[in-house]
Amino acid sequence: MAYGMGINATMSVVDEATYGVVPSTGFRKLPFVSHSMGEERPLIEDDQLGFGREGRDPSYDVATNDGDIVVPVDLAAIGVWLKGFFGNQTTTGAGPYSHFFESGKALLPSRSIEIGNPDVAAFSVHYGAVVNQIRIQMARSGLLSATVSLIAKGETAASPTSVAGTPAALAGPRFAQASGTISRNGVVLGNIVSADISISNGFEKIEVLSADGRIGGVIPGVVQAALRISARFNNLDLLTSATDGTPIDLGDMGWTFGDNRLRFGMPRVFLPRVKRPISGPGGIVQEFNCQASGDGGHKVNATLVNTVPNY
């Protein structure tokens, strides 16, 4: 008897032409680290009286399929998730190609995502899946991954046959944490210990009466773009910006790999006034929970340069 193993699990993704309708072709096989997707229907305990202490059958509540997929921040496949969050990109160049994404688009794609366990021959599709949030942690070392939070309409029943068939794989080397930098006004900040990038589409679920208990769709909300910075206290530069309310331009945050690069930009970032706690004889570290503003433009953008012609 074969047992399901995570190392053999597969994930295939395709854009949907119609929300919640699984396409028959066009899937691409993508790498992933872990996932927590899956349709759930909790039980509601029956409240009827008059039938003794043992009670009656419970009822099923509405269906939900919200979860995270952790993916490597690599040279190729990460563009699929950027398109899911930002929408269609502008691509220039003839190889390498430069893909430019901007937040705030009204139309965002939905996906069908098939997760398969070939050891057991069990495949199911999470359909009507939209990217609500992306979170990436920048650090000095370690593996670079992104947590992609999705809201899906539903999940098909497990089947021994894959609807994706044998799709072409889209993957590339991973960007290295050690290559990460953050620049302010074009100048690299040298005192950053770590940073967390968090961007959200603020999707609102369309809760409707439906025989299958599933949502009717989603509506994009206000874009949220936040940045948590841990910085060594070696000058008054960031502290001054935090206290006088002046926004700073963090237009270049990301990683490089040869001629390939992934850079996020937040052109108008506000820093909160923070404490400067001293906990011992070592260096002093300040924590800034920053917020990006879209006043007069876009809160966040991303540029991915690689050898993929289009997403």
mmCIF file of C-alpha atoms in Angstrom:
data_model
loop_
_atom_site.group_PDB
_atom_site.id
_atom_site.type_symbol
_atom_site.label_atom_id
_atom_site.label_comp_id
_atom_site.label_asym_id
_atom_site.label_seq_id
_atom_site.Cartn_x
_atom_site.Cartn_y
_atom_site.Cartn_z
ATOM 1 C CA MET A 1 0.000 0.000 0.000
ATOM 2 C CA ALA A 2 1.349 3.406 -0.999
ATOM 3 C CA TYR A 3 1.248 6.301 1.449
ATOM 4 C CA GLY A 4 1.002 9.946 0.473
ATOM 5 C CA MET A 5 4.306 11.808 0.780
ATOM 6 C CA GLY A 6 4.756 15.557 0.687
ATOM 7 C CA ILE A 7 7.951 15.279 -1.372
ATOM 8 C CA ASN A 8 5.932 13.810 -4.274
ATOM 9 C CA ALA A 9 2.991 16.221 -4.039
ATOM 10 C CA THR A 10 2.306 18.398 -7.068
ATOM 11 C CA MET A 11 0.695 21.777 -7.663
ATOM 12 C CA SER A 12 -0.609 22.948 -11.035
ATOM 13 C CA VAL A 13 -2.134 26.382 -11.641
ATOM 14 C CA VAL A 14 -4.143 27.989 -14.444
ATOM 15 C CA ASP A 15 -5.955 31.311 -14.830
ATOM 16 C CA GLU A 16 -9.731 31.002 -15.133
ATOM 17 C CA ALA A 17 -11.607 32.604 -18.024
ATOM 18 C CA THR A 18 -14.760 32.567 -15.864
ATOM 19 C CA TYR A 19 -14.648 32.851 -12.079
ATOM 20 C CA GLY A 20 -15.013 29.453 -10.436
ATOM 21 C CA VAL A 21 -14.990 27.441 -13.690
ATOM 22 C CA VAL A 22 -12.043 25.031 -13.987
ATOM 23 C CA PRO A 23 -10.353 25.240 -17.432
ATOM 24 C CA SER A 24 -9.550 22.001 -19.231
ATOM 25 C CA THR A 25 -6.122 23.141 -20.485
ATOM 26 C CA GLY A 26 -3.395 25.664 -19.786
ATOM 27 C CA PHE A 27 -2.117 24.410 -16.416
ATOM 28 C CA ARG A 28 1.482 25.004 -15.344
ATOM 29 C CA LYS A 29 3.300 22.997 -12.708
ATOM 30 C CA LEU A 30 4.703 25.242 -9.982
ATOM 31 C CA PRO A 31 6.982 24.610 -6.988
ATOM 32 C CA PHE A 32 5.688 25.028 -3.450
ATOM 33 C CA VAL A 33 6.915 24.489 0.104
ATOM 34 C CA SER A 34 3.633 23.815 1.930
ATOM 35 C CA HIS A 35 -0.086 24.560 1.724
ATOM 36 C CA SER A 36 -3.122 24.741 3.992
ATOM 37 C CA MET A 37 -5.841 24.984 1.342
ATOM 38 C CA GLY A 38 -8.988 22.860 1.602
ATOM 39 C CA GLU A 39 -12.737 23.243 1.696
ATOM 40 C CA GLU A 40 -14.286 23.013 5.147
ATOM 41 C CA ARG A 41 -17.906 22.653 6.220
ATOM 42 C CA PRO A 42 -18.222 22.696 10.004
ATOM 43 C CA LEU A 43 -21.047 20.946 11.816
ATOM 44 C CA ILE A 44 -23.734 22.794 13.792
ATOM 45 C CA GLU A 45 -25.057 20.943 16.828
ATOM 46 C CA ASP A 46 -28.798 20.374 16.705
ATOM 47 C CA ASP A 47 -30.853 22.350 19.258
ATOM 48 C CA GLN A 48 -34.221 20.546 19.066
ATOM 49 C CA LEU A 49 -35.932 19.561 22.313
ATOM 50 C CA GLY A 50 -38.265 16.697 23.060
ATOM 51 C CA PHE A 51 -36.183 13.776 21.778
ATOM 52 C CA GLY A 52 -34.230 12.859 24.889
ATOM 53 C CA ARG A 53 -30.704 13.512 26.046
ATOM 54 C CA GLU A 54 -28.954 11.908 23.079
ATOM 55 C CA GLY A 55 -29.928 14.640 20.606
ATOM 56 C CA ARG A 56 -30.417 14.507 16.853
ATOM 57 C CA ASP A 57 -28.183 14.754 13.786
ATOM 58 C CA PRO A 58 -26.086 17.914 13.328
ATOM 59 C CA SER A 59 -26.401 20.169 10.277
ATOM 60 C CA TYR A 60 -23.680 21.365 7.913
ATOM 61 C CA ASP A 61 -22.745 25.047 7.916
ATOM 62 C CA VAL A 62 -21.476 27.097 4.945
ATOM 63 C CA ALA A 63 -18.427 26.030 2.944
ATOM 64 C CA THR A 64 -15.141 27.943 3.188
ATOM 65 C CA ASN A 65 -11.822 27.454 1.436
ATOM 66 C CA ASP A 66 -9.285 29.952 2.734
ATOM 67 C CA GLY A 67 -5.656 29.073 3.228
ATOM 68 C CA ASP A 68 -1.993 29.754 2.574
ATOM 69 C CA ILE A 69 0.478 28.416 0.048
ATOM 70 C CA VAL A 70 4.137 28.928 0.890
ATOM 71 C CA VAL A 71 6.167 29.229 -2.304
ATOM 72 C CA PRO A 72 9.860 29.778 -3.032
ATOM 73 C CA VAL A 73 10.761 33.253 -4.223
ATOM 74 C CA ASP A 74 12.451 32.062 -7.385
ATOM 75 C CA LEU A 75 13.400 33.504 -10.747
ATOM 76 C CA ALA A 76 10.387 32.240 -12.707
ATOM 77 C CA ALA A 77 7.335 30.903 -10.861
ATOM 78 C CA ILE A 78 7.034 33.842 -8.459
ATOM 79 C CA GLY A 79 5.717 35.864 -11.405
ATOM 80 C CA VAL A 80 2.531 33.770 -11.408
ATOM 81 C CA TRP A 81 1.796 34.832 -7.833
ATOM 82 C CA LEU A 82 2.705 38.464 -8.514
ATOM 83 C CA LYS A 83 0.203 38.483 -11.382
ATOM 84 C CA GLY A 84 -2.367 36.923 -9.063
ATOM 85 C CA PHE A 85 -1.936 39.761 -6.590
ATOM 86 C CA PHE A 86 -1.342 42.758 -8.886
ATOM 87 C CA GLY A 87 -3.150 41.700 -12.056
ATOM 88 C CA ASN A 88 -1.736 41.910 -15.583
ATOM 89 C CA GLN A 89 1.804 43.163 -15.886
ATOM 90 C CA THR A 90 3.562 45.347 -18.448
ATOM 91 C CA THR A 91 6.359 43.377 -20.108
ATOM 92 C CA THR A 92 9.260 44.935 -22.006
ATOM 93 C CA GLY A 93 12.529 43.631 -23.409
ATOM 94 C CA ALA A 94 13.460 40.715 -25.629
ATOM 95 C CA GLY A 95 15.216 38.429 -23.165
ATOM 96 C CA PRO A 96 15.798 39.135 -20.408
ATOM 97 C CA TYR A 97 12.244 40.367 -19.979
ATOM 98 C CA SER A 98 11.197 43.010 -17.477
ATOM 99 C CA HIS A 99 7.736 42.476 -15.942
ATOM 100 C CA PHE A 100 6.312 45.503 -14.135
ATOM 101 C CA PHE A 101 3.360 45.163 -11.740
ATOM 102 C CA GLU A 102 1.370 47.901 -9.962
ATOM 103 C CA SER A 103 -1.226 47.695 -7.201
ATOM 104 C CA GLY A 104 -4.772 48.996 -7.384
ATOM 105 C CA LYS A 105 -6.176 47.320 -10.499
ATOM 106 C CA ALA A 106 -9.940 46.764 -10.514
ATOM 107 C CA LEU A 107 -9.751 43.422 -12.337
ATOM 108 C CA LEU A 108 -7.734 40.648 -10.718
ATOM 109 C CA PRO A 109 -7.440 37.049 -11.964
ATOM 110 C CA SER A 110 -8.943 33.980 -10.343
ATOM 111 C CA ARG A 111 -7.176 30.632 -10.547
ATOM 112 C CA SER A 112 -7.829 26.932 -10.474
ATOM 113 C CA ILE A 113 -5.141 25.268 -8.361
ATOM 114 C CA GLU A 114 -4.813 21.481 -8.460
ATOM 115 C CA ILE A 115 -3.031 19.831 -5.545
ATOM 116 C CA GLY A 116 -2.125 16.215 -6.208
ATOM 117 C CA ASN A 117 -0.793 13.257 -4.248
ATOM 118 C CA PRO A 118 0.328 10.792 -6.937
ATOM 119 C CA ASP A 119 1.375 8.171 -4.347
ATOM 120 C CA VAL A 120 -2.283 7.644 -3.448
ATOM 121 C CA ALA A 121 -3.571 8.951 -6.790
ATOM 122 C CA ALA A 122 -5.679 11.726 -5.242
ATOM 123 C CA PHE A 123 -6.128 15.054 -7.031
ATOM 124 C CA SER A 124 -8.472 17.925 -6.202
ATOM 125 C CA VAL A 125 -8.856 21.442 -7.606
ATOM 126 C CA HIS A 126 -9.303 24.599 -5.556
ATOM 127 C CA TYR A 127 -11.299 26.780 -7.931
ATOM 128 C CA GLY A 128 -12.156 30.464 -7.884
ATOM 129 C CA ALA A 129 -8.927 31.110 -5.951
ATOM 130 C CA VAL A 130 -7.777 34.736 -5.661
ATOM 131 C CA VAL A 131 -4.597 36.075 -4.074
ATOM 132 C CA ASN A 132 -5.589 38.184 -1.096
ATOM 133 C CA GLN A 133 -2.208 38.695 0.550
ATOM 134 C CA ILE A 134 1.515 38.139 0.000
ATOM 135 C CA ARG A 135 4.042 38.206 2.838
ATOM 136 C CA ILE A 136 7.819 37.989 2.397
ATOM 137 C CA GLN A 137 10.440 38.159 5.134
ATOM 138 C CA MET A 138 13.824 39.651 4.328
ATOM 139 C CA ALA A 139 16.688 38.375 6.458
ATOM 140 C CA ARG A 140 20.457 38.119 6.343
ATOM 141 C CA SER A 141 20.453 34.360 5.666
ATOM 142 C CA GLY A 142 18.177 31.384 5.106
ATOM 143 C CA LEU A 143 15.777 30.288 2.383
ATOM 144 C CA LEU A 144 13.649 32.959 0.744
ATOM 145 C CA SER A 145 9.934 32.114 0.614
ATOM 146 C CA ALA A 146 6.644 33.954 0.213
ATOM 147 C CA THR A 147 3.399 33.146 2.007
ATOM 148 C CA VAL A 148 0.492 33.568 -0.403
ATOM 149 C CA SER A 149 -2.933 33.817 1.265
ATOM 150 C CA LEU A 150 -5.866 32.855 -0.938
ATOM 151 C CA ILE A 151 -9.653 32.892 -0.856
ATOM 152 C CA ALA A 152 -11.201 30.152 -3.007
ATOM 153 C CA LYS A 153 -14.803 29.483 -3.952
ATOM 154 C CA GLY A 154 -14.596 25.715 -3.445
ATOM 155 C CA GLU A 155 -12.752 22.444 -3.933
ATOM 156 C CA THR A 156 -13.595 19.512 -6.188
ATOM 157 C CA ALA A 157 -13.923 16.013 -4.772
ATOM 158 C CA ALA A 158 -10.676 14.008 -4.711
ATOM 159 C CA SER A 159 -10.166 12.055 -7.912
ATOM 160 C CA PRO A 160 -7.566 9.470 -8.973
ATOM 161 C CA THR A 161 -7.101 11.372 -12.252
ATOM 162 C CA SER A 162 -5.443 14.754 -12.691
ATOM 163 C CA VAL A 163 -7.362 17.357 -14.702
ATOM 164 C CA ALA A 164 -4.083 19.190 -15.290
ATOM 165 C CA GLY A 165 -2.627 16.303 -17.276
ATOM 166 C CA THR A 166 1.137 16.604 -17.643
ATOM 167 C CA PRO A 167 1.737 20.356 -17.565
ATOM 168 C CA ALA A 168 5.051 22.036 -18.304
ATOM 169 C CA ALA A 169 6.954 23.065 -15.196
ATOM 170 C CA LEU A 170 7.704 26.707 -14.491
ATOM 171 C CA ALA A 171 10.516 27.001 -11.988
ATOM 172 C CA GLY A 172 13.948 28.468 -11.601
ATOM 173 C CA PRO A 173 16.714 28.924 -9.035
ATOM 174 C CA ARG A 174 15.719 30.616 -5.803
ATOM 175 C CA PHE A 175 16.751 34.152 -5.028
ATOM 176 C CA ALA A 176 19.157 34.166 -2.077
ATOM 177 C CA GLN A 177 18.340 36.031 1.122
ATOM 178 C CA ALA A 178 21.964 37.143 1.227
ATOM 179 C CA SER A 179 21.452 39.210 -1.962
ATOM 180 C CA GLY A 180 18.639 41.299 -0.450
ATOM 181 C CA THR A 181 18.889 45.070 -0.072
ATOM 182 C CA ILE A 182 16.624 48.011 0.766
ATOM 183 C CA SER A 183 17.285 51.417 -0.755
ATOM 184 C CA ARG A 184 16.021 54.831 0.305
ATOM 185 C CA ASN A 185 15.998 57.465 -2.425
ATOM 186 C CA GLY A 186 18.358 55.254 -4.437
ATOM 187 C CA VAL A 187 20.873 54.763 -1.590
ATOM 188 C CA VAL A 188 21.198 51.336 0.029
ATOM 189 C CA LEU A 189 20.398 51.362 3.750
ATOM 190 C CA GLY A 190 23.238 49.596 5.517
ATOM 191 C CA ASN A 191 21.775 49.306 9.009
ATOM 192 C CA ILE A 192 18.726 47.078 8.308
ATOM 193 C CA VAL A 193 18.688 43.830 10.293
ATOM 194 C CA SER A 194 15.494 42.354 8.828
ATOM 195 C CA ALA A 195 12.273 43.408 7.141
ATOM 196 C CA ASP A 196 8.810 41.964 6.526
ATOM 197 C CA ILE A 197 6.898 42.968 3.394
ATOM 198 C CA SER A 198 3.124 42.493 3.659
ATOM 199 C CA ILE A 199 0.703 43.505 0.901
ATOM 200 C CA SER A 200 -3.037 42.840 0.813
ATOM 201 C CA ASN A 201 -5.900 43.267 -1.661
ATOM 202 C CA GLY A 202 -8.468 43.436 1.163
ATOM 203 C CA PHE A 203 -10.918 41.125 -0.622
ATOM 204 C CA GLU A 204 -14.499 41.059 0.647
ATOM 205 C CA LYS A 205 -16.395 37.800 0.240
ATOM 206 C CA ILE A 206 -19.769 37.980 -1.485
ATOM 207 C CA GLU A 207 -21.886 36.063 1.014
ATOM 208 C CA VAL A 208 -25.027 34.933 -0.820
ATOM 209 C CA LEU A 209 -27.725 32.350 -0.282
ATOM 210 C CA SER A 210 -26.644 29.331 -2.310
ATOM 211 C CA ALA A 211 -27.661 25.695 -2.418
ATOM 212 C CA ASP A 212 -24.022 24.581 -2.229
ATOM 213 C CA GLY A 213 -23.196 26.902 0.697
ATOM 214 C CA ARG A 214 -20.327 28.577 -1.175
ATOM 215 C CA ILE A 215 -19.553 32.254 -1.722
ATOM 216 C CA GLY A 216 -20.699 34.038 -4.864
ATOM 217 C CA GLY A 217 -17.355 35.719 -5.464
ATOM 218 C CA VAL A 218 -15.066 38.396 -4.063
ATOM 219 C CA ILE A 219 -14.755 42.186 -4.308
ATOM 220 C CA PRO A 220 -11.324 43.884 -4.108
ATOM 221 C CA GLY A 221 -11.018 46.293 -1.183
ATOM 222 C CA VAL A 222 -8.491 48.960 -0.240
ATOM 223 C CA VAL A 223 -4.920 47.916 -0.984
ATOM 224 C CA GLN A 224 -2.794 47.637 2.137
ATOM 225 C CA ALA A 225 1.004 47.749 1.981
ATOM 226 C CA ALA A 226 3.008 47.469 5.191
ATOM 227 C CA LEU A 227 6.676 47.097 5.981
ATOM 228 C CA ARG A 228 8.151 46.086 9.321
ATOM 229 C CA ILE A 229 11.787 47.115 9.628
ATOM 230 C CA SER A 230 14.333 46.200 12.295
ATOM 231 C CA ALA A 231 17.221 48.656 12.101
ATOM 232 C CA ARG A 232 20.449 49.145 14.031
ATOM 233 C CA PHE A 233 20.459 52.507 15.787
ATOM 234 C CA ASN A 234 23.510 54.262 14.302
ATOM 235 C CA ASN A 235 22.094 57.635 13.239
ATOM 236 C CA LEU A 236 19.005 59.842 13.468
ATOM 237 C CA ASP A 237 17.984 59.443 9.826
ATOM 238 C CA LEU A 238 14.973 57.113 10.130
ATOM 239 C CA LEU A 239 14.057 58.491 13.554
ATOM 240 C CA THR A 240 13.843 62.019 12.169
ATOM 241 C CA SER A 241 11.516 60.889 9.366
ATOM 242 C CA ALA A 242 9.350 59.135 11.937
ATOM 243 C CA THR A 243 9.048 62.151 14.206
ATOM 244 C CA ASP A 244 8.497 64.891 11.611
ATOM 245 C CA GLY A 245 5.967 62.899 9.558
ATOM 246 C CA THR A 246 7.954 63.030 6.324
ATOM 247 C CA PRO A 247 7.296 60.037 4.021
ATOM 248 C CA ILE A 248 10.351 58.279 2.626
ATOM 249 C CA ASP A 249 10.857 56.648 -0.758
ATOM 250 C CA LEU A 250 11.646 52.933 -0.442
ATOM 251 C CA GLY A 251 11.509 52.395 -4.175
ATOM 252 C CA ASP A 252 13.964 49.509 -4.393
ATOM 253 C CA MET A 253 13.664 46.506 -2.075
ATOM 254 C CA GLY A 254 14.541 43.000 -3.168
ATOM 255 C CA TRP A 255 17.040 40.508 -4.493
ATOM 256 C CA THR A 256 19.297 39.835 -7.476
ATOM 257 C CA PHE A 257 20.577 36.671 -9.148
ATOM 258 C CA GLY A 258 22.949 37.426 -11.993
ATOM 259 C CA ASP A 259 20.948 39.316 -14.616
ATOM 260 C CA ASN A 260 17.690 38.402 -12.861
ATOM 261 C CA ARG A 261 16.117 40.488 -10.135
ATOM 262 C CA LEU A 262 12.964 40.966 -8.099
ATOM 263 C CA ARG A 263 12.419 44.416 -6.645
ATOM 264 C CA PHE A 264 9.478 45.841 -4.717
ATOM 265 C CA GLY A 265 8.840 49.554 -4.532
ATOM 266 C CA MET A 266 6.897 51.614 -2.001
ATOM 267 C CA PRO A 267 7.476 55.209 -3.126
ATOM 268 C CA ARG A 268 5.650 56.866 -0.217
ATOM 269 C CA VAL A 269 6.222 55.202 3.172
ATOM 270 C CA PHE A 270 5.352 56.666 6.575
ATOM 271 C CA LEU A 271 7.296 55.619 9.669
ATOM 272 C CA PRO A 272 5.716 55.671 13.131
ATOM 273 C CA ARG A 273 7.448 57.265 16.069
ATOM 274 C CA VAL A 274 8.977 54.412 18.086
ATOM 275 C CA LYS A 275 10.792 53.712 21.326
ATOM 276 C CA ARG A 276 14.517 53.084 21.552
ATOM 277 C CA PRO A 277 14.608 50.426 24.265
ATOM 278 C CA ILE A 278 17.924 49.297 25.721
ATOM 279 C CA SER A 279 17.864 45.710 26.951
ATOM 280 C CA GLY A 280 21.549 45.103 27.608
ATOM 281 C CA PRO A 281 25.093 46.025 26.698
ATOM 282 C CA GLY A 282 24.716 45.088 23.018
ATOM 283 C CA GLY A 283 23.664 47.157 20.053
ATOM 284 C CA ILE A 284 20.329 48.989 20.051
ATOM 285 C CA VAL A 285 17.709 47.894 17.514
ATOM 286 C CA GLN A 286 14.652 49.928 16.536
ATOM 287 C CA GLU A 287 11.438 48.408 15.173
ATOM 288 C CA PHE A 288 9.398 50.436 12.660
ATOM 289 C CA ASN A 289 5.929 49.259 11.557
ATOM 290 C CA CYS A 290 5.671 51.343 8.396
ATOM 291 C CA GLN A 291 2.682 51.986 6.155
ATOM 292 C CA ALA A 292 2.738 52.842 2.465
ATOM 293 C CA SER A 293 0.483 55.500 0.990
ATOM 294 C CA GLY A 294 -0.970 55.638 -2.496
ATOM 295 C CA ASP A 295 -1.695 59.359 -2.372
ATOM 296 C CA GLY A 296 -0.988 60.515 -5.906
ATOM 297 C CA GLY A 297 0.109 57.098 -7.185
ATOM 298 C CA HIS A 298 0.295 53.394 -6.338
ATOM 299 C CA LYS A 299 1.099 52.055 -2.879
ATOM 300 C CA VAL A 300 3.327 49.257 -4.101
ATOM 301 C CA ASN A 301 4.878 47.974 -7.303
ATOM 302 C CA ALA A 302 7.098 45.075 -8.281
ATOM 303 C CA THR A 303 9.590 44.487 -11.082
ATOM 304 C CA LEU A 304 10.645 40.964 -12.035
ATOM 305 C CA VAL A 305 13.440 40.561 -14.577
ATOM 306 C CA ASN A 306 13.963 37.044 -15.935
ATOM 307 C CA THR A 307 13.852 34.875 -19.077
ATOM 308 C CA VAL A 308 10.085 34.175 -18.986
ATOM 309 C CA PRO A 309 8.439 35.921 -21.977
ATOM 310 C CA ASN A 310 5.006 36.411 -20.429
ATOM 311 C CA TYR A 311 2.701 35.524 -17.546
#
